[in-house]
PDB file of C-alpha atoms in Angstrom:
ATOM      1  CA  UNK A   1     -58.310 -40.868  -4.309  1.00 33.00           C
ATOM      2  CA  UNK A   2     -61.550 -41.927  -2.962  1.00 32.00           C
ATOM      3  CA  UNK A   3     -60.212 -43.268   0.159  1.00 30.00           C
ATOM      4  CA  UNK A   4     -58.726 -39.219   1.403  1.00 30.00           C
ATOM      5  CA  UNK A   5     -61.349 -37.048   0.345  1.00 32.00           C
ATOM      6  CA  UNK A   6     -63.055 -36.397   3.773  1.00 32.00           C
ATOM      7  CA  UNK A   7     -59.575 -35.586   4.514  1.00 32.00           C
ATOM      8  CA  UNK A   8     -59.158 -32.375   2.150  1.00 36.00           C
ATOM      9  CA  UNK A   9     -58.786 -28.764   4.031  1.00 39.00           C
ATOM     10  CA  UNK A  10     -62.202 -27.177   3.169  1.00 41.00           C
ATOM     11  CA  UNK A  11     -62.425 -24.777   0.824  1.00 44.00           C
ATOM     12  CA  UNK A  12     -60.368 -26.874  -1.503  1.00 46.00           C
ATOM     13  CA  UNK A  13     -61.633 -29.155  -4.157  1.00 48.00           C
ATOM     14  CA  UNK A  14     -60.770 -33.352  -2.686  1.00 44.00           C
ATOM     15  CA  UNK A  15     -58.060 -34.182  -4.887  1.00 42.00           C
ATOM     16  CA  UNK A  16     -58.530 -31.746  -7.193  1.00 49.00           C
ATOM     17  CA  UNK A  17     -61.251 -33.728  -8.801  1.00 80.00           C
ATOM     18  CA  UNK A  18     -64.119 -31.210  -8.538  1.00 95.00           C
ATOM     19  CA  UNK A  19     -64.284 -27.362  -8.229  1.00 98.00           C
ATOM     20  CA  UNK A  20     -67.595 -26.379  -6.718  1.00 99.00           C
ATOM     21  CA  UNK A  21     -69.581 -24.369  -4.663  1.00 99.00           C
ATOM     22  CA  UNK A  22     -73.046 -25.261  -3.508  1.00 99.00           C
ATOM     23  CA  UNK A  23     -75.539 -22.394  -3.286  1.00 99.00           C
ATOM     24  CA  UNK A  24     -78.811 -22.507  -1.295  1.00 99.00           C
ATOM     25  CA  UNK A  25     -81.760 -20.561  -1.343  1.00 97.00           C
ATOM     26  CA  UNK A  26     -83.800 -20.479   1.466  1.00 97.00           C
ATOM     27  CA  UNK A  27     -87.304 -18.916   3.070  1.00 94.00           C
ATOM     28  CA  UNK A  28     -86.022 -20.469   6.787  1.00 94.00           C
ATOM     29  CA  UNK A  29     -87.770 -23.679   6.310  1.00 92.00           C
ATOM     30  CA  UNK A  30     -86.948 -26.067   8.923  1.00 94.00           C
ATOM     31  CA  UNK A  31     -85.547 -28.445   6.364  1.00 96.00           C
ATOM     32  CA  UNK A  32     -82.996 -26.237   5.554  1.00 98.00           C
ATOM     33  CA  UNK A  33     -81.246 -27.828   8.804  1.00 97.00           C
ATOM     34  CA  UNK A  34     -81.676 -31.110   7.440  1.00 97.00           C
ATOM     35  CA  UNK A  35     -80.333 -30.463   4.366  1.00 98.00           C
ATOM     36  CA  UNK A  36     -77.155 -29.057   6.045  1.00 99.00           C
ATOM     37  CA  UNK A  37     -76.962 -31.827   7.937  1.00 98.00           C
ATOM     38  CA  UNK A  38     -76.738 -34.045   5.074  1.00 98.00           C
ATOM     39  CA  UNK A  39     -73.942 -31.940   3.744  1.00 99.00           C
ATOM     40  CA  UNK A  40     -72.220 -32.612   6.305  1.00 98.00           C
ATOM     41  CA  UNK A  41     -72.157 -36.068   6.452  1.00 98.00           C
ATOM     42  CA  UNK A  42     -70.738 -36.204   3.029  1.00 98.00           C
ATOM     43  CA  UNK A  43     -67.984 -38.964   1.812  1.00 95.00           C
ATOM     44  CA  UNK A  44     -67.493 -37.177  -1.095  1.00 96.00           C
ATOM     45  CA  UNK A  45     -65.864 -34.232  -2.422  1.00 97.00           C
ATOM     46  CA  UNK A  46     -66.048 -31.080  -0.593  1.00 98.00           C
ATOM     47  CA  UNK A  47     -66.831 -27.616  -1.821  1.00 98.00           C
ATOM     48  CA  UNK A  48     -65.041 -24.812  -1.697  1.00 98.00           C
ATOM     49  CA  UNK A  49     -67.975 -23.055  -0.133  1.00 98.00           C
ATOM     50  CA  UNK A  50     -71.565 -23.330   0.784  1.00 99.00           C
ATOM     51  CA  UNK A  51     -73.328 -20.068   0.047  1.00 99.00           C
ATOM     52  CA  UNK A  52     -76.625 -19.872   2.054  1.00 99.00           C
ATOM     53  CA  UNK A  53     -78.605 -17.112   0.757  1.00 98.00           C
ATOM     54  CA  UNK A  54     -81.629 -15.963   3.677  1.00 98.00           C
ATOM     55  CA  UNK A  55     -84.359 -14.719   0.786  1.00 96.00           C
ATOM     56  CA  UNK A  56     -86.920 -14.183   4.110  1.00 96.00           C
ATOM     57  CA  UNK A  57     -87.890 -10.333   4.037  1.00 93.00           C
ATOM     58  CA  UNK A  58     -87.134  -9.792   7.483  1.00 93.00           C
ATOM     59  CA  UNK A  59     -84.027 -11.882   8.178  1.00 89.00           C
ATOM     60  CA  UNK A  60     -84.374 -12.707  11.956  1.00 91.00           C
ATOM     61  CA  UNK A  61     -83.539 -14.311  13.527  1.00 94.00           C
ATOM     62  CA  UNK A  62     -80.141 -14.933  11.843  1.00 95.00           C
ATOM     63  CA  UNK A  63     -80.111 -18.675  10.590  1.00 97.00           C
ATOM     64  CA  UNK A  64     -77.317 -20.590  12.241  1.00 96.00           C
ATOM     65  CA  UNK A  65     -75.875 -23.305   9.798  1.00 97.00           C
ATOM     66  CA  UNK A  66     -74.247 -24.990  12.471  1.00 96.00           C
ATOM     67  CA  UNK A  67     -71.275 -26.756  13.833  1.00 97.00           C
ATOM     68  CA  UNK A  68     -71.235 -29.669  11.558  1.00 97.00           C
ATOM     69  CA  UNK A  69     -71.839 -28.140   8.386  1.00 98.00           C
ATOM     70  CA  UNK A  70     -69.402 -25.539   9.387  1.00 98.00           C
ATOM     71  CA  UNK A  71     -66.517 -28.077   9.569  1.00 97.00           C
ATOM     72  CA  UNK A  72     -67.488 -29.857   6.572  1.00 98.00           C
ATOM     73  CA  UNK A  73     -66.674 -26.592   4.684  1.00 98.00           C
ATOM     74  CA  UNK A  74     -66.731 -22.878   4.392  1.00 98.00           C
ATOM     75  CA  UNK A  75     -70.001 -21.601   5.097  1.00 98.00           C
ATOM     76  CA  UNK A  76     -71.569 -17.977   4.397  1.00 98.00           C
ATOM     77  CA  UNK A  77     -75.215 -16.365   5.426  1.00 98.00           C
ATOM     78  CA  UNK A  78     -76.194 -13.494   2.375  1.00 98.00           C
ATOM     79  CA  UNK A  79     -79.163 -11.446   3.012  1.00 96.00           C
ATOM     80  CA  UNK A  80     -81.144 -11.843  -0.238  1.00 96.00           C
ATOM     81  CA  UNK A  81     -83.983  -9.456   0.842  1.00 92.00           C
ATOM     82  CA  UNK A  82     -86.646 -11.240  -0.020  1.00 94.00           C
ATOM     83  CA  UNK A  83     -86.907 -10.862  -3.837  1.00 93.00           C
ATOM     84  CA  UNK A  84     -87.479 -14.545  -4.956  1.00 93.00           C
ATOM     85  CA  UNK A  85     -85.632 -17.128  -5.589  1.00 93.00           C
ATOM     86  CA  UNK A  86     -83.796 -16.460  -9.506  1.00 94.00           C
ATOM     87  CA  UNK A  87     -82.351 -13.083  -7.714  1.00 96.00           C
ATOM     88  CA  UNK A  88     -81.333 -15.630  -4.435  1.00 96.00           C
ATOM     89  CA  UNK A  89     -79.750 -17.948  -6.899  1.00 96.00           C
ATOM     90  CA  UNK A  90     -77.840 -14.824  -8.995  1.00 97.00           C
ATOM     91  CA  UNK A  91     -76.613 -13.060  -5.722  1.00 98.00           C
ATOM     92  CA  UNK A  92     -75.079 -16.721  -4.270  1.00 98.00           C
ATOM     93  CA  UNK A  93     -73.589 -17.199  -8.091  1.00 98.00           C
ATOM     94  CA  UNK A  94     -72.454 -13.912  -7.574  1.00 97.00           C
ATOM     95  CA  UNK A  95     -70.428 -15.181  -4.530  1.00 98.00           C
ATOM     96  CA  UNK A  96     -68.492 -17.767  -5.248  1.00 98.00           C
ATOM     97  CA  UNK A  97     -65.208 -18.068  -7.549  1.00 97.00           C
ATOM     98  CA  UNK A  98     -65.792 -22.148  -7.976  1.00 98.00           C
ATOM     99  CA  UNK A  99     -65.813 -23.285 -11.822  1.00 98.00           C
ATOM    100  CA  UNK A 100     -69.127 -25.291 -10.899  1.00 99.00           C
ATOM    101  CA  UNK A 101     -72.167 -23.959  -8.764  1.00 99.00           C
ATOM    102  CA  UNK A 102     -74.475 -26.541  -7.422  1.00 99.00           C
ATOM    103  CA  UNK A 103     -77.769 -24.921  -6.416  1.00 98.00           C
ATOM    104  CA  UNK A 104     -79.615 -26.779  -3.953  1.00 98.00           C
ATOM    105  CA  UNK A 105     -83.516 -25.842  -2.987  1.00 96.00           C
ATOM    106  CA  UNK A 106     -83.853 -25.849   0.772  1.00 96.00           C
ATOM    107  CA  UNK A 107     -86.579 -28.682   1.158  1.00 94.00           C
ATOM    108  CA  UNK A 108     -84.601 -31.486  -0.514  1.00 96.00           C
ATOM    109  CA  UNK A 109     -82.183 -34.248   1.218  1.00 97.00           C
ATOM    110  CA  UNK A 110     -79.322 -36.080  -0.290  1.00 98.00           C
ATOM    111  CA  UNK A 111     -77.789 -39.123   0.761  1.00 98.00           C
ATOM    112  CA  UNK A 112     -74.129 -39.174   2.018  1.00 98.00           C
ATOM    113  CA  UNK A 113     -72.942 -40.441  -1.278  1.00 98.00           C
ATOM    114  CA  UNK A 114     -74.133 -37.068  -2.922  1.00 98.00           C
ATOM    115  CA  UNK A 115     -70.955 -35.057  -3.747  1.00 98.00           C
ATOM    116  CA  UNK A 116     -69.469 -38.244  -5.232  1.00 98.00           C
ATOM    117  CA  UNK A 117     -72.121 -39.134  -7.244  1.00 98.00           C
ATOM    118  CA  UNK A 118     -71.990 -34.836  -8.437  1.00 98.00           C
ATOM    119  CA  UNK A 119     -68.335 -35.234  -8.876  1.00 98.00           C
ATOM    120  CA  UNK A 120     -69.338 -38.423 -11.092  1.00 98.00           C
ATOM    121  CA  UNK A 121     -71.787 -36.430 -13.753  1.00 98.00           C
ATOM    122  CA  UNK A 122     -69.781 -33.717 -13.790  1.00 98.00           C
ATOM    123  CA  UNK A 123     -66.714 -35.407 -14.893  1.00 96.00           C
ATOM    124  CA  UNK A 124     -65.236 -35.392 -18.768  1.00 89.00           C
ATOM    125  CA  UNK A 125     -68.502 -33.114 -19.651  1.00 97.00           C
ATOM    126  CA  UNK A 126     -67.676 -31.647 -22.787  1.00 96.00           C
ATOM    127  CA  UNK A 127     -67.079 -27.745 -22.595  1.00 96.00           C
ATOM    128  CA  UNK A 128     -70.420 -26.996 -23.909  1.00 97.00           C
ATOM    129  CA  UNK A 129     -72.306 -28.423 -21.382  1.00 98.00           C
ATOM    130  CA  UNK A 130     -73.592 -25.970 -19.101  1.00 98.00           C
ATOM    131  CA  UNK A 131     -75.430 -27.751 -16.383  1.00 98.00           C
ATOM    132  CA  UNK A 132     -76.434 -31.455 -15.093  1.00 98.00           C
ATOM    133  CA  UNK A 133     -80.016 -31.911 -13.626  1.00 96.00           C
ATOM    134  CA  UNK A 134     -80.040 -34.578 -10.662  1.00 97.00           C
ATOM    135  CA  UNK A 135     -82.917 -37.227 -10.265  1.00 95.00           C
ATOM    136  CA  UNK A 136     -85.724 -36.532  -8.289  1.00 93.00           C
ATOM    137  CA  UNK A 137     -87.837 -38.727  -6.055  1.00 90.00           C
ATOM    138  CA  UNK A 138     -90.700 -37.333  -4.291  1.00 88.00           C
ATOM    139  CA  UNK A 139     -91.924 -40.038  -1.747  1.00 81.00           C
ATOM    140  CA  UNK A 140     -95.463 -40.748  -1.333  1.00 81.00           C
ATOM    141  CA  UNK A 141     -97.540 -42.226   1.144  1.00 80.00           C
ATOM    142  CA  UNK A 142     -97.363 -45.812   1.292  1.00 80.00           C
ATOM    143  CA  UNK A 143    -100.852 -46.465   3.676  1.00 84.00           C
ATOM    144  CA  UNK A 144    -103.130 -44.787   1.281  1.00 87.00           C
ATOM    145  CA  UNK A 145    -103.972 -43.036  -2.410  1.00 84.00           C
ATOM    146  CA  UNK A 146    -102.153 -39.778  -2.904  1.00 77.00           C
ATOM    147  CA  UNK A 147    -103.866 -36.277  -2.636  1.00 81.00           C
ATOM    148  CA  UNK A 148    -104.261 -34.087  -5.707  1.00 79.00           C
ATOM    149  CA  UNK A 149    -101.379 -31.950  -4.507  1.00 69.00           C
ATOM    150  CA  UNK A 150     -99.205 -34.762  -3.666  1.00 71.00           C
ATOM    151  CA  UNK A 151     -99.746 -35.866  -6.746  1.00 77.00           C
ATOM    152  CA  UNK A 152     -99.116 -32.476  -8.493  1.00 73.00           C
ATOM    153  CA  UNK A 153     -95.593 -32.756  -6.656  1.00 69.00           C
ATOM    154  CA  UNK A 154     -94.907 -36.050  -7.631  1.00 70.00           C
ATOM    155  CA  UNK A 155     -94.619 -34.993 -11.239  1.00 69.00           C
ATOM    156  CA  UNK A 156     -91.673 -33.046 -10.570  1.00 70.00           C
ATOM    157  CA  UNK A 157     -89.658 -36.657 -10.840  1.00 65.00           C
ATOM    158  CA  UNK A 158     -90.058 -36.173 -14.831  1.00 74.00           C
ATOM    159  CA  UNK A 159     -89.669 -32.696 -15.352  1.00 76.00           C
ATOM    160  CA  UNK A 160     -86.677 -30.950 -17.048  1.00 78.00           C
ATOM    161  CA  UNK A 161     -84.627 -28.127 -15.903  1.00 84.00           C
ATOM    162  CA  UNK A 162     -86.076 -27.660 -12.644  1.00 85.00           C
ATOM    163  CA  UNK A 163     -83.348 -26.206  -9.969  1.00 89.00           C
ATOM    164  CA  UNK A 164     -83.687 -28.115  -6.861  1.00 93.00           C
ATOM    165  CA  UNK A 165     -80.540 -30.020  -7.597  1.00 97.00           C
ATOM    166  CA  UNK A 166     -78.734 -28.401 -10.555  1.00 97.00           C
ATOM    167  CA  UNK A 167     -74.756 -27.459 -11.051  1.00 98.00           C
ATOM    168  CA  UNK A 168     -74.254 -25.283 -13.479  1.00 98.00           C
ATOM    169  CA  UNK A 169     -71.284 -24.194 -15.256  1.00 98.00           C
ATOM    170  CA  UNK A 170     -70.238 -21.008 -13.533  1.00 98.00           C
ATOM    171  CA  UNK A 171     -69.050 -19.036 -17.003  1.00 97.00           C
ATOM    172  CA  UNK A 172     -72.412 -20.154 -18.458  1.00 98.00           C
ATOM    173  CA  UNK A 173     -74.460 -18.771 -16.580  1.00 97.00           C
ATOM    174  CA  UNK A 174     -72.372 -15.400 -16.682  1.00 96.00           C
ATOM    175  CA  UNK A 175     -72.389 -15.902 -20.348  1.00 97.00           C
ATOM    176  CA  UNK A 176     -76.416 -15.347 -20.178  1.00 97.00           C
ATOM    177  CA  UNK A 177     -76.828 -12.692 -17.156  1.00 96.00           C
ATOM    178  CA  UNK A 178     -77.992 -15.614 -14.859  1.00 96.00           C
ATOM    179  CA  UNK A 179     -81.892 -15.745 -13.893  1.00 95.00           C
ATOM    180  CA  UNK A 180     -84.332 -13.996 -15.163  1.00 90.00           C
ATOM    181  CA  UNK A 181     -85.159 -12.025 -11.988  1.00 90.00           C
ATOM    182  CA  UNK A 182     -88.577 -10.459 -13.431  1.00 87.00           C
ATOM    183  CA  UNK A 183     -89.828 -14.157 -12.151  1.00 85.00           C
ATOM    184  CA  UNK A 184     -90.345 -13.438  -8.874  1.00 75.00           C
ATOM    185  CA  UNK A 185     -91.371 -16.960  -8.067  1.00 70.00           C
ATOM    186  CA  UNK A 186     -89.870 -20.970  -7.858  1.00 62.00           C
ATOM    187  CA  UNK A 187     -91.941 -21.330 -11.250  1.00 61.00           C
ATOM    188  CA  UNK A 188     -90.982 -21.175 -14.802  1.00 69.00           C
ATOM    189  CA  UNK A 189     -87.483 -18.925 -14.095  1.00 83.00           C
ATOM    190  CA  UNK A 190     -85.545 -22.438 -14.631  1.00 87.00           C
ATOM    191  CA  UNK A 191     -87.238 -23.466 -17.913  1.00 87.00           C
ATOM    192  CA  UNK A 192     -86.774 -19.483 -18.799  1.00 89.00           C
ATOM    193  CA  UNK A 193     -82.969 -19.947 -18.272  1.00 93.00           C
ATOM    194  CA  UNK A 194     -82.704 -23.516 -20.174  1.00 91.00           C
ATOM    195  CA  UNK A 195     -83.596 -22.057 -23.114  1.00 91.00           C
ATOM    196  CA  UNK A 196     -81.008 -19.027 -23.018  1.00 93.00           C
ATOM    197  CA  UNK A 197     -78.749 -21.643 -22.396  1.00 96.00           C
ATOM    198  CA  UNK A 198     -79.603 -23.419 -25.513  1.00 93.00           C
ATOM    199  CA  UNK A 199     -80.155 -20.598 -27.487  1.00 92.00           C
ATOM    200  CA  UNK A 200     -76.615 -19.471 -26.863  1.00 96.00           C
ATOM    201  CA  UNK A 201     -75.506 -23.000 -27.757  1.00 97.00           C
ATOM    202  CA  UNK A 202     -75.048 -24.710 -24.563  1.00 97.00           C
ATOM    203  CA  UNK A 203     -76.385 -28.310 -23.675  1.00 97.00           C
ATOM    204  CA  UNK A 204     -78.637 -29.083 -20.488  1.00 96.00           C
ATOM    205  CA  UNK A 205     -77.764 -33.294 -19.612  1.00 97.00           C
ATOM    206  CA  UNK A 206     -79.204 -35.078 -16.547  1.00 96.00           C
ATOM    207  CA  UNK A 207     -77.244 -36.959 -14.534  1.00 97.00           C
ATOM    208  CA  UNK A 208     -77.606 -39.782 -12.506  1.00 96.00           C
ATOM    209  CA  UNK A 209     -77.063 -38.597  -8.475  1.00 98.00           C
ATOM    210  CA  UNK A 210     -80.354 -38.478  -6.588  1.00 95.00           C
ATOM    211  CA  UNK A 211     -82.214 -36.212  -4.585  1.00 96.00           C
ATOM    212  CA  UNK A 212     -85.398 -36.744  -2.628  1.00 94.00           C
ATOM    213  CA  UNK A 213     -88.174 -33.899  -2.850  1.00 90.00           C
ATOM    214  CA  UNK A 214     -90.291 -34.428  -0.095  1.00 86.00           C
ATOM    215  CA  UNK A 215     -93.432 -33.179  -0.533  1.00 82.00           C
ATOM    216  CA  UNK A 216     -94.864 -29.992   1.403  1.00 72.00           C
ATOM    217  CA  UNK A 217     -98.380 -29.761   2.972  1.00 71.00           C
ATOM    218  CA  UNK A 218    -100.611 -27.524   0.966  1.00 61.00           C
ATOM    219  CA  UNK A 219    -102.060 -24.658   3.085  1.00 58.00           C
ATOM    220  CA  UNK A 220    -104.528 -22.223   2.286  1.00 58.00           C
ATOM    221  CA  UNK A 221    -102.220 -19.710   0.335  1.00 52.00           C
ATOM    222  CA  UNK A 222    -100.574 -22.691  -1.993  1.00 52.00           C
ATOM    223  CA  UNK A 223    -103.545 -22.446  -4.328  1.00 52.00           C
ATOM    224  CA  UNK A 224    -103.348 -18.539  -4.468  1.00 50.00           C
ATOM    225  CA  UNK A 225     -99.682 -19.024  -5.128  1.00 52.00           C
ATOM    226  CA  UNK A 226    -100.286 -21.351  -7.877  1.00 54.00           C
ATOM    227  CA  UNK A 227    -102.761 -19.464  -9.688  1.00 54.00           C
ATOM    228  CA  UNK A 228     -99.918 -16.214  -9.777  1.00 53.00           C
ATOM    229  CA  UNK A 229     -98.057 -18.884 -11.433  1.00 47.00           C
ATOM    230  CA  UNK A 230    -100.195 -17.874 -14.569  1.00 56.00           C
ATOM    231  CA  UNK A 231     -98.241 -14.767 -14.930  1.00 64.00           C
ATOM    232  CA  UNK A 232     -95.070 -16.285 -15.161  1.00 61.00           C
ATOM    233  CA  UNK A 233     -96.196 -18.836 -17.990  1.00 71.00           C
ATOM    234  CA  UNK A 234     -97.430 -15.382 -20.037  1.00 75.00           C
ATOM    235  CA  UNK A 235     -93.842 -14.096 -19.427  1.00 77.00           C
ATOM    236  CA  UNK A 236     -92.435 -17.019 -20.379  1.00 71.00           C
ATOM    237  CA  UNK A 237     -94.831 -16.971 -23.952  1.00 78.00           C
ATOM    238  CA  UNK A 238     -93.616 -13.103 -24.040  1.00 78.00           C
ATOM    239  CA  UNK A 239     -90.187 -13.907 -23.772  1.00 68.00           C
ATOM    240  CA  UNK A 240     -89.825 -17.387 -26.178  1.00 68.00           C
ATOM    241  CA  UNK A 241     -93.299 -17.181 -28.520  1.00 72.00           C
ATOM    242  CA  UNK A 242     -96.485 -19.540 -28.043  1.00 71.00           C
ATOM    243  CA  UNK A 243     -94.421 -22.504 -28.429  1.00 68.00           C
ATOM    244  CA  UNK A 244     -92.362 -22.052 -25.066  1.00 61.00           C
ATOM    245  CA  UNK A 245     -93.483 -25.299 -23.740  1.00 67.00           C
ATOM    246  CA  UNK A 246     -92.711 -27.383 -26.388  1.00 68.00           C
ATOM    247  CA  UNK A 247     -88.951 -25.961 -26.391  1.00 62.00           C
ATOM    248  CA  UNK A 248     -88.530 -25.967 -22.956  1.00 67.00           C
ATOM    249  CA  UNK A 249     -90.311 -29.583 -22.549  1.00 65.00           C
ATOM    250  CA  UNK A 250     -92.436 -27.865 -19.740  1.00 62.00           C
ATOM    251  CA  UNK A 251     -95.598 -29.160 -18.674  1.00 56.00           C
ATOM    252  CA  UNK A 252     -98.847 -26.638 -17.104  1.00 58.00           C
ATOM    253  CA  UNK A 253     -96.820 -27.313 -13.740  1.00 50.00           C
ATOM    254  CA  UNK A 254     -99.425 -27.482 -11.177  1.00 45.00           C
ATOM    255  CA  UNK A 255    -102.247 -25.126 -12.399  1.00 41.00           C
ATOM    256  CA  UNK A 256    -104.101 -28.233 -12.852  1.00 44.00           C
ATOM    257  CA  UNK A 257    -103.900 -29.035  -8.836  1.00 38.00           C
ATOM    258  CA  UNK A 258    -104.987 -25.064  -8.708  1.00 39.00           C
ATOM    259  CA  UNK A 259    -108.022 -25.619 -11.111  1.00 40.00           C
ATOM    260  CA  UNK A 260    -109.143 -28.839  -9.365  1.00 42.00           C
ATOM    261  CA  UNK A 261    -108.988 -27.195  -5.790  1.00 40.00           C
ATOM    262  CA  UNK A 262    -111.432 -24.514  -7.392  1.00 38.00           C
ATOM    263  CA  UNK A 263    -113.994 -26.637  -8.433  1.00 42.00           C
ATOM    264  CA  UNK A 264    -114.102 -28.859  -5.734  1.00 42.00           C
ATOM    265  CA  UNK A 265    -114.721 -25.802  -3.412  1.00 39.00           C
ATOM    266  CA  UNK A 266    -117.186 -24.034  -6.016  1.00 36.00           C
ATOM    267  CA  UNK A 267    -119.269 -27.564  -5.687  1.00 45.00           C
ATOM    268  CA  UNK A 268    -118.686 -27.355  -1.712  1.00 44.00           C
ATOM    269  CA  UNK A 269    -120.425 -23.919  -1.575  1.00 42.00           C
ATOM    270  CA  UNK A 270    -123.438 -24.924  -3.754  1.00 51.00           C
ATOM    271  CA  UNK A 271    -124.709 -23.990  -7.076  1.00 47.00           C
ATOM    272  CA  UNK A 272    -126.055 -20.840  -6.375  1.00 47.00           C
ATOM    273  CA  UNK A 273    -122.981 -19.323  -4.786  1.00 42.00           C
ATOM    274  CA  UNK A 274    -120.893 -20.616  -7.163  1.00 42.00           C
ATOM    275  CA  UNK A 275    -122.509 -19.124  -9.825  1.00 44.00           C
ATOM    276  CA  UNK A 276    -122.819 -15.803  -8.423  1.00 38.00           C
ATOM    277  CA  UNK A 277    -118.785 -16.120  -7.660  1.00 37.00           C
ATOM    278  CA  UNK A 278    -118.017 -16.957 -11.003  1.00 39.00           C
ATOM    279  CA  UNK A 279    -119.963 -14.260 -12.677  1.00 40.00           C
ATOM    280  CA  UNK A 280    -117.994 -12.182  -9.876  1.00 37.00           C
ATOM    281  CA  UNK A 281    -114.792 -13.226 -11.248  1.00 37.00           C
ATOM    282  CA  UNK A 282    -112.557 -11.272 -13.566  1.00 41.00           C
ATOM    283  CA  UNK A 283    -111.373 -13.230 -16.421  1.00 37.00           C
ATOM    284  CA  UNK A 284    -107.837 -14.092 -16.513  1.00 38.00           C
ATOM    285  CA  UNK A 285    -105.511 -14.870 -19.880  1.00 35.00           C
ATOM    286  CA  UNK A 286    -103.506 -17.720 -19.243  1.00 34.00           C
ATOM    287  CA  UNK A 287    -100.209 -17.427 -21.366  1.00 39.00           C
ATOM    288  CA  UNK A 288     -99.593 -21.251 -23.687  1.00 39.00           C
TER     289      UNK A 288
END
């Protein structure tokens, strides 16, 4: 079987062995190209479509997926308007007819042995699994110690649920209404929708393909960014009780990066102005 799957007419699962789409939400990084690049160089089993779903407010210009990708399988361009990445995710879901939708962020890369190794976890799951979390590796410098924030990324190797390389079972998700779309950002909607799953009486397993997670430079809005993140965890205590992060095995994500960056710049401006800045400062209730 192996040996004929490049071989398949896209849009149809190789073989019959795995019915998927792959759905990708995207901002128009650069790397989305790269990603779609390694799509196409796949060995494996081929989707019946890629869904790419342009979440940029103004949509120009048009992303191009390309040749390559293009002949690998059936590929689609949705305008998701800008309103984050859970309603990006819901509107590609949305899309596609495949039994299994593999959402892919659009800053990862996977090897050309990825939709084998999908096709692998995904095969003789019991009907009450819902979804299969890939394997993360976020690569770090090798000439020198890590930076906070790199190491804030790096964490995401041992976290659960996260969505930059998850197929889930299509009727699941339509069994819960999807993502919670009042999280507007990448942050907490995944852990919000693990535990819906659960709570409805699906299983989450992790499986063994791999995806690598490079890590992206932190700019002057990633801390601001960050910090909003707070708003989601109180949602998230809202929605599931105080004890959210215990169910959802979630750690404090990277507020810690966020609080670090603070200090280190209160210290940089001096005592005084710190001070003054501080008492400035409204306080803010972190949810958990």
């Amino acid at each position: 079987m192996a040996t004929h799957e490049t071989h398949v007419p896209p849009g149809s699962p190789a073989g019959g062995s795995l019915d998927y789409a792959i759905v990708i939400p995207t901002v128009g990084r650069p790397s989305l190209h790269e990603l779609l690049g390694d799509l196409a160089a796949q060995t494996g089993p081929r989707p019946r479509e890629v869904v790419i779903v342009d979440d940029r407010r103004d949509p120009t210009p048009p992303i191009e997926p390309g040749e390559s990708v293009r002949r690998w399988a059936p590929v689609r361009v949705a305008a998701g308007l800008g309103r984050g990445p859970a309603a990006a995710r819901n509107l590609g879901a949305d899309l596609v007819t495949a039994q299994w939708v593999a959402f892919l962020d659009d800053d990862v890369r996977v090897g050309p042995e990825w939709a084998k190794q999908l096709r692998d976890d995904l095969a003789g799951l019991s009907g009450t699994v819902a979804a299969s979390q890939a394997r993360l590796t976020v690569p770090l410098p090798a000439d020198r110690a890590p930076t906070d924030w790199e190491r804030s990324t790096a964490a995401l190797e041992h976290s659960h649920w996260i969505t930059a390389d998850m197929a889930f079972r299509r009727a699941a998700l339509l069994a819960v209404d999807g993502f919670d779309e009042r999280f507007p950002r990448a942050y907490r909607e995944d852990a919000d929708l693990a535990l819906r799953l659960r709570r409805a009486g699906w299983e989450l397993v992790r499986g063994q393909r791999r995806v690598t997670h490079p890590v992206r430079p932190a700019t002057r809005g990633t801390s601001l960014r960050v910090q909003r993140g707070n708003a989601d965890d109180a949602l998230m205590r809202r929605l599931h009780g105080p004890e959210w992060r215990t169910a959802a095995q979630a750690g404090r994500g990277r507020f810690r990066w966020h609080a670090a960056t603070v200090a280190a710049a209160l210290t940089a401006l001096g005592a005084g102005t710190a001070a003054l800045l501080l008492a400035r400062r409204p306080r803010a209730s972190v949810g958990g």
